[in-house]
Each structure stands twice: as C-alpha cells, then as structure tokens.
PDB file of C-alpha atoms in Angstrom:
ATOM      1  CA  UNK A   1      29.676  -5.897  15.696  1.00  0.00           C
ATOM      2  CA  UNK A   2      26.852  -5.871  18.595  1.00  0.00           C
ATOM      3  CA  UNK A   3      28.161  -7.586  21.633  1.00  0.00           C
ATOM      4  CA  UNK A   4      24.823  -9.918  22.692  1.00  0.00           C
ATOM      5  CA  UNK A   5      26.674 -11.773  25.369  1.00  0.00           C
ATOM      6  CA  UNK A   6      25.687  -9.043  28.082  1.00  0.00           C
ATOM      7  CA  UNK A   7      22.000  -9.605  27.341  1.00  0.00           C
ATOM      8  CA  UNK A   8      19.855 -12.136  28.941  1.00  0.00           C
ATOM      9  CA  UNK A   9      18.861 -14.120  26.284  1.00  0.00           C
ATOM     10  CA  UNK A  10      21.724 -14.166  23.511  1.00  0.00           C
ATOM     11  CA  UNK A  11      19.175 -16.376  21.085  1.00  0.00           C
ATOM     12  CA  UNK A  12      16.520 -13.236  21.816  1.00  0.00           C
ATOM     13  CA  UNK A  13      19.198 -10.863  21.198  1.00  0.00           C
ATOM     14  CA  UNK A  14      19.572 -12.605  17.424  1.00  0.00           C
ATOM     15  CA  UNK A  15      16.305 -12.922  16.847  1.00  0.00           C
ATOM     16  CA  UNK A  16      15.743  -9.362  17.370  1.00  0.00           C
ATOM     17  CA  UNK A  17      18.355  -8.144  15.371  1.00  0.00           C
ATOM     18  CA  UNK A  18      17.754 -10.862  12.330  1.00  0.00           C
ATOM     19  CA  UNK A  19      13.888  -9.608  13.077  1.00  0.00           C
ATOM     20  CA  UNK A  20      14.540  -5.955  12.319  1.00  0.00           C
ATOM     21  CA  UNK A  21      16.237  -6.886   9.325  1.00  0.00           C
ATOM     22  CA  UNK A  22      13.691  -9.277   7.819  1.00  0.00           C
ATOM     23  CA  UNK A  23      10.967  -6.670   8.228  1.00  0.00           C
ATOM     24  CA  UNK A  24       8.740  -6.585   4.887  1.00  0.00           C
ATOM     25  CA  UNK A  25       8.976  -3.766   3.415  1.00  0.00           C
ATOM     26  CA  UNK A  26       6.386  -1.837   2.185  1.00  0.00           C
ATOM     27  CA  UNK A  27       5.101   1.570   0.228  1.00  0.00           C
ATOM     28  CA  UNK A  28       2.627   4.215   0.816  1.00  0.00           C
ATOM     29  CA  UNK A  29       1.859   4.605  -3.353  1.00  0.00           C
ATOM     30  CA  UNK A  30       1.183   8.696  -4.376  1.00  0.00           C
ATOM     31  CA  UNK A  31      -2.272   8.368  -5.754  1.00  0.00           C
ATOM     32  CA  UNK A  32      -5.496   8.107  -4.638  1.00  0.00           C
ATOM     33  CA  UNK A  33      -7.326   5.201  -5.296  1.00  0.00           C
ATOM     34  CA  UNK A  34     -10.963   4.695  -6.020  1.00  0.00           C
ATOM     35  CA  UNK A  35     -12.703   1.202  -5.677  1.00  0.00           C
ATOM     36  CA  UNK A  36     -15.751   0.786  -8.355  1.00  0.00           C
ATOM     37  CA  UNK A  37     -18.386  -1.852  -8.810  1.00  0.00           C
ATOM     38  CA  UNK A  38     -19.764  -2.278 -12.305  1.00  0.00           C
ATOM     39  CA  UNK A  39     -21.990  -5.210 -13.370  1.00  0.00           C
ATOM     40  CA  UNK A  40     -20.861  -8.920 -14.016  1.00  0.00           C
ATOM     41  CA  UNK A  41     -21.146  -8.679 -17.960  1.00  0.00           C
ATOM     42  CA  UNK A  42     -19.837  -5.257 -18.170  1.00  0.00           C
ATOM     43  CA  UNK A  43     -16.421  -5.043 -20.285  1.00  0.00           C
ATOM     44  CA  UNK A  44     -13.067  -3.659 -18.424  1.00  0.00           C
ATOM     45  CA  UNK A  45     -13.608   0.020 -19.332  1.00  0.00           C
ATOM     46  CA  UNK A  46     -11.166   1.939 -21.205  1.00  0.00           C
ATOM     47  CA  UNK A  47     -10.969   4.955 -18.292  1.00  0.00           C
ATOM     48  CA  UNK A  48      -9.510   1.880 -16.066  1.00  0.00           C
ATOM     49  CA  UNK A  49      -6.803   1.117 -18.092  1.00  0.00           C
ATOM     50  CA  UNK A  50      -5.396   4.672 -18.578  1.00  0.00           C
ATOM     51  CA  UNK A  51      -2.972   4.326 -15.828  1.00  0.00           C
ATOM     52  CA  UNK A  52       0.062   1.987 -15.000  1.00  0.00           C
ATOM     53  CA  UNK A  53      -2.137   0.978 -11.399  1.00  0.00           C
ATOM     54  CA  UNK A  54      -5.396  -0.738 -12.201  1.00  0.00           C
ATOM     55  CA  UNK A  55      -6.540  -3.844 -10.981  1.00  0.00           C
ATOM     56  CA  UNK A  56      -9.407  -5.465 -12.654  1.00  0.00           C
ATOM     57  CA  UNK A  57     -11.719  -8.527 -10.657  1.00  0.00           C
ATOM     58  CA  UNK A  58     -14.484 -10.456 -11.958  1.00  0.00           C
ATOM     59  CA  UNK A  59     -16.804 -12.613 -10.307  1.00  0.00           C
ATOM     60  CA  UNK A  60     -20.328 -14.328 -11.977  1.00  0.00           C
ATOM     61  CA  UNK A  61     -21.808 -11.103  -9.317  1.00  0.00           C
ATOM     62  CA  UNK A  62     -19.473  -8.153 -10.420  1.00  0.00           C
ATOM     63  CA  UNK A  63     -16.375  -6.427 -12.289  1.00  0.00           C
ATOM     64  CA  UNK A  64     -14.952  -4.413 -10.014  1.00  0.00           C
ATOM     65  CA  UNK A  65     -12.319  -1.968 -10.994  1.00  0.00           C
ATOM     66  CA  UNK A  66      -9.195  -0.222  -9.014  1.00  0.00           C
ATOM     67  CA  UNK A  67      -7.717   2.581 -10.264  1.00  0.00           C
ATOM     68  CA  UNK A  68      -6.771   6.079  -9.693  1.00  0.00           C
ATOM     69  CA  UNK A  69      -9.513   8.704  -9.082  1.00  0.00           C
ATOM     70  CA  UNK A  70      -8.014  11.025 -11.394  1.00  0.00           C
ATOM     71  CA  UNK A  71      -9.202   8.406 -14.334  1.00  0.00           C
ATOM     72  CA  UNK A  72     -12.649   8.184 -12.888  1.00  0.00           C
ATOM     73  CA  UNK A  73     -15.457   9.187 -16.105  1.00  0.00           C
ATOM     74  CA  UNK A  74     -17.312  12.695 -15.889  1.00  0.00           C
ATOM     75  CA  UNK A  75     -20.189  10.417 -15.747  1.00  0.00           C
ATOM     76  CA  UNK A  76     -20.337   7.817 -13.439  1.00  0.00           C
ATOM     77  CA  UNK A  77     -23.657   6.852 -13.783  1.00  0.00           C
ATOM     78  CA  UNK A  78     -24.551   3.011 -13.362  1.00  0.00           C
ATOM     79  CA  UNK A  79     -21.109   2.567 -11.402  1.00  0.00           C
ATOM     80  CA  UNK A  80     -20.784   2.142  -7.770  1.00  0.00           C
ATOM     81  CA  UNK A  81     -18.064   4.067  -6.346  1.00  0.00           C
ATOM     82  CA  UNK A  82     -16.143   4.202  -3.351  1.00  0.00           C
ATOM     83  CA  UNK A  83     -13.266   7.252  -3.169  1.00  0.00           C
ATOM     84  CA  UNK A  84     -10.275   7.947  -0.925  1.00  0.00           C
ATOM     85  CA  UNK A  85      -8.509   4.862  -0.251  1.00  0.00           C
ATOM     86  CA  UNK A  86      -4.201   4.921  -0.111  1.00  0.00           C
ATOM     87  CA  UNK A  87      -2.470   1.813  -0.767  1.00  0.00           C
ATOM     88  CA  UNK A  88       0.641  -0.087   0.964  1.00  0.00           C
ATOM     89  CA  UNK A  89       2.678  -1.889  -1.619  1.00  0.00           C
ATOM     90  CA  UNK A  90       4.763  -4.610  -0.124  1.00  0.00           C
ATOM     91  CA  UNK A  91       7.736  -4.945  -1.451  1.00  0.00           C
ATOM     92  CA  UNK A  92       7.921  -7.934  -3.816  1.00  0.00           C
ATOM     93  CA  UNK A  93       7.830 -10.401  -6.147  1.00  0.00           C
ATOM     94  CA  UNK A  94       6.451 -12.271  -2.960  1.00  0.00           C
ATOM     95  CA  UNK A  95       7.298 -16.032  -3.322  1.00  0.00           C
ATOM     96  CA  UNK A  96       4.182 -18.451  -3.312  1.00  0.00           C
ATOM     97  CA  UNK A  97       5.129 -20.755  -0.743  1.00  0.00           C
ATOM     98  CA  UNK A  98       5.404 -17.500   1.836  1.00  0.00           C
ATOM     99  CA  UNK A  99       2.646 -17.991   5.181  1.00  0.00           C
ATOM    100  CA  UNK A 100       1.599 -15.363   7.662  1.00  0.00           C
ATOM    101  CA  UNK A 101       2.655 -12.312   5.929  1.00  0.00           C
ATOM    102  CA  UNK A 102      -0.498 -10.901   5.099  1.00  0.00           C
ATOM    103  CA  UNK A 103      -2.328 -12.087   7.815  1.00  0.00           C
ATOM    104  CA  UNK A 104       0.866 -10.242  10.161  1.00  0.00           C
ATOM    105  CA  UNK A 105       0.513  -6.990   8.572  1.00  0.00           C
ATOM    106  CA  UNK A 106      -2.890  -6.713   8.522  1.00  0.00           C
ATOM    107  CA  UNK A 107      -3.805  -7.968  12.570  1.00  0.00           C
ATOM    108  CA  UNK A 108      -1.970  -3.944  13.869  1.00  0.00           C
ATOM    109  CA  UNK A 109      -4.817  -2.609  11.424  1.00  0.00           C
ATOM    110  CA  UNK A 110      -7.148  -4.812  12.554  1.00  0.00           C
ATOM    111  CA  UNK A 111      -6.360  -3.924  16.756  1.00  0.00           C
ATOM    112  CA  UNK A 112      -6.183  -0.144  15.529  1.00  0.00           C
ATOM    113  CA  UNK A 113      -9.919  -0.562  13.932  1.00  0.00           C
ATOM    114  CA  UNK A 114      -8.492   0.482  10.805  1.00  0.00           C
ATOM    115  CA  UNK A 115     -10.959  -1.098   7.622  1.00  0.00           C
ATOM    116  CA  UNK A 116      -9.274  -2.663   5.043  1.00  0.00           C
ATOM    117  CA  UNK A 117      -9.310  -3.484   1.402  1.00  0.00           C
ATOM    118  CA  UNK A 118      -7.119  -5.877   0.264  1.00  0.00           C
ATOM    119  CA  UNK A 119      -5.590  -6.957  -3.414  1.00  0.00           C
ATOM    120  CA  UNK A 120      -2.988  -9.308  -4.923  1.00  0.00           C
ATOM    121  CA  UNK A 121      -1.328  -9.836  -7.699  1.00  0.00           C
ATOM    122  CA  UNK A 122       1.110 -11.998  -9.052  1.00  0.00           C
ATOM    123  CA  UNK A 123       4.004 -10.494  -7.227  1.00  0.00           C
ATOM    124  CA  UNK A 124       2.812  -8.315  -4.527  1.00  0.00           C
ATOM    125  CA  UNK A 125      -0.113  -7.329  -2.064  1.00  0.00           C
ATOM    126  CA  UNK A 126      -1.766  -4.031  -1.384  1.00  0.00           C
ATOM    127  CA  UNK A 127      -3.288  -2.871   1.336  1.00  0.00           C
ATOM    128  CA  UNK A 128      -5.796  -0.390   1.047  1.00  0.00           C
ATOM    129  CA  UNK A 129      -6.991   2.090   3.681  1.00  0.00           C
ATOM    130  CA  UNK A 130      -9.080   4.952   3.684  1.00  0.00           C
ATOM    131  CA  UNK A 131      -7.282   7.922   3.467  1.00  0.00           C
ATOM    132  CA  UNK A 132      -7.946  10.066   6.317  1.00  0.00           C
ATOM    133  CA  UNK A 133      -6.422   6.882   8.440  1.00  0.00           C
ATOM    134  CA  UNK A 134      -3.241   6.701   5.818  1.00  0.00           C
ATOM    135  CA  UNK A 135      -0.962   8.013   8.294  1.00  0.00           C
ATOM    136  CA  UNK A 136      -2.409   6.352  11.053  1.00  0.00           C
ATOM    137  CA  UNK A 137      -2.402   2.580   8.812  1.00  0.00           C
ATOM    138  CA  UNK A 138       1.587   4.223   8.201  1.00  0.00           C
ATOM    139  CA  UNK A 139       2.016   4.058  12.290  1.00  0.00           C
ATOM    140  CA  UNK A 140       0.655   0.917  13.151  1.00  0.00           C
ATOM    141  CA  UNK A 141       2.403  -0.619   9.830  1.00  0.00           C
ATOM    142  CA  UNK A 142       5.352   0.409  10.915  1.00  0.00           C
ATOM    143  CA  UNK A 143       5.649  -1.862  14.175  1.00  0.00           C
ATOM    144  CA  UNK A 144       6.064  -4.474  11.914  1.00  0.00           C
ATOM    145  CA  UNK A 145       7.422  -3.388   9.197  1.00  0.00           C
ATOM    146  CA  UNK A 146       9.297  -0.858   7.271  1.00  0.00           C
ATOM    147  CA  UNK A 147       7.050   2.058   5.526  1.00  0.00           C
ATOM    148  CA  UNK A 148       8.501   4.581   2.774  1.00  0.00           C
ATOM    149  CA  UNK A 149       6.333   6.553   0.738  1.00  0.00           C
ATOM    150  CA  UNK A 150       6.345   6.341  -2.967  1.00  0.00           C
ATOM    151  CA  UNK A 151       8.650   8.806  -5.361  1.00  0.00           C
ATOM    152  CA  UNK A 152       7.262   7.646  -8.197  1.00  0.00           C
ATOM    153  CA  UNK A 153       4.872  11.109  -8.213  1.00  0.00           C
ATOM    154  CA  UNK A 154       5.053  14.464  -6.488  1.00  0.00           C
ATOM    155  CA  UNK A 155       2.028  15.011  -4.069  1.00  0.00           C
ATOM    156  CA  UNK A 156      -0.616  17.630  -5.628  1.00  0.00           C
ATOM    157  CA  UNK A 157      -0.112  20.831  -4.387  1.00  0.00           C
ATOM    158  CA  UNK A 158       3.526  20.901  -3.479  1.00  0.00           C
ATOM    159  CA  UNK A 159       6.037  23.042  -5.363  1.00  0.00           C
ATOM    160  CA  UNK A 160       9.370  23.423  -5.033  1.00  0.00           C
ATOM    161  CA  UNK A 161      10.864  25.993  -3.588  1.00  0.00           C
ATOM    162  CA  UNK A 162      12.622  28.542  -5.851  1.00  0.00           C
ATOM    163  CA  UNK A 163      16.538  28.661  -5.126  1.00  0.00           C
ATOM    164  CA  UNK A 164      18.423  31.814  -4.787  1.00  0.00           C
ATOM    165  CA  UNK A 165      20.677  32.965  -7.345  1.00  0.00           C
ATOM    166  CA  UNK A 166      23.961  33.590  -5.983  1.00  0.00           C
ATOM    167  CA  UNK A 167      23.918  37.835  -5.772  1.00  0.00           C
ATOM    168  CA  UNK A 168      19.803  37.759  -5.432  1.00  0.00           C
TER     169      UNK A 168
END
C-alpha cells in the first residue's frame, strides 16, 4: 500500500495515483490506412468492404471511404486518395454521456503540430496520424494515456527467427 501521508498534498497524492489508473487506453492498429474521397452518389465499393476495418461516411458533398491500403483498386481512377495514415484505437465501448476525452487526447497532438484525422463509431474513436509521425503521435499519446500496439497482425517484413534444434 503507498504511504501518501509524507507527501504534501495527500488529496494530490490520490489523484495521481487514481489518475494513472484511469488513463484511456488506447492502440496503435497494424495496418496502414488510406483515406479516399469518391463522389456523393457513388455506391460503398466492394474493395472497401474486403476487410474487418472500413469506415464508410456520406455527406450530400461526398462518400468517403477508410480502409486498408492493401484493398485499394489497381485503378484508382476518379477517387481521391490520401495514403499513410496509422490509427489509435481507444479502448472501448466508450459510454455516450463521456466529455473531454477526445478533445484530451487530441490537444498533446495538437501542441506537438501533429495533423489529425479523426473517426467514431458506435463504440470507439480513432485517431489517425500520418505515418511517418506514428511514433511520435505514440510519444505525445502516451502522457496521457496508455499506448500498446496491436497483435492482431504481424508487421510486413518481420520473420521470426528460426530456433535451434537442441544438437544444431
């Protein structure tokens, strides 16, 4: 048990430790995302919906699609396109009556100059960064909340590394 009589403020002292444990939690997802722009009438294409992350927006000016570059078309003509973005999962469902979360994980990112795109569903948000500034989103995050990375997929391009066989 921590002993907070010895520190200036006992109520402080609580609200630091209580603090540390109510950080929101959140996850650096695997993939990289792409962020497209079709026209208002257009339907939700098929390529979108290939993958368990897609997130689908329309407005009477635009459809606009996020999904995972790897289901991007061959042809992309007609489509607006913006690669490399990383997104921060927070952990969830997030209760509808919850203030100042958003607005408290995104003000580091703001003071740090790092650009935004932002999406919500029903349970959860994501923050999106570019991601050349994923790991530097991952710092600033991080003095205000806890940030994990994603197991759900094994990073491109790393293997495992063979194990010895006992006598090899």
């Amino acid at each position: 048990m921590m002993d907070i009589s010895r520190r200036g403020n006992p109520r402080k002292a609580l609200n630091d430790v209580y603090s540390e444990r109510l950080k929101p939690e959140l996850i650096l997802l695997p993939d990289e995302l792409a962020v497209c722009r079709l026209g208002p009438a257009s339907p939700i294409p098929e390529w979108a919906l290939a993958d368990a992350f897609c997130s689908a927006t329309r407005t009477p000016q635009e459809l606009s699609i996020v999904c995972p570059e790897t289901r991007l078309p061959a042809d992309c003509s007609g489509i607006r396109i913006e690669r490399g973005f990383r997104a921060f999962q927070v952990e969830g469902p997030l209760d509808f009556a919850l203030t100042g979360l958003l607005s408290s994980l995104l003000a580091p990112l703001a003071r740090a100059a790092i650009p935004v795109f932002v999406l919500s569903t029903f349970d959860t948000d994501l923050i999106l960064v570019r991601s050349g500034q994923a790991q530097r989103a991952a710092v600033e995050l991080g003095r205000v909340a806890v940030v994990r990375r994603s197991r759900l997929r094994k990073p491109a391009g790393r293997r495992r590394s063979a194990r010895r066989q006992p006598g090899g």
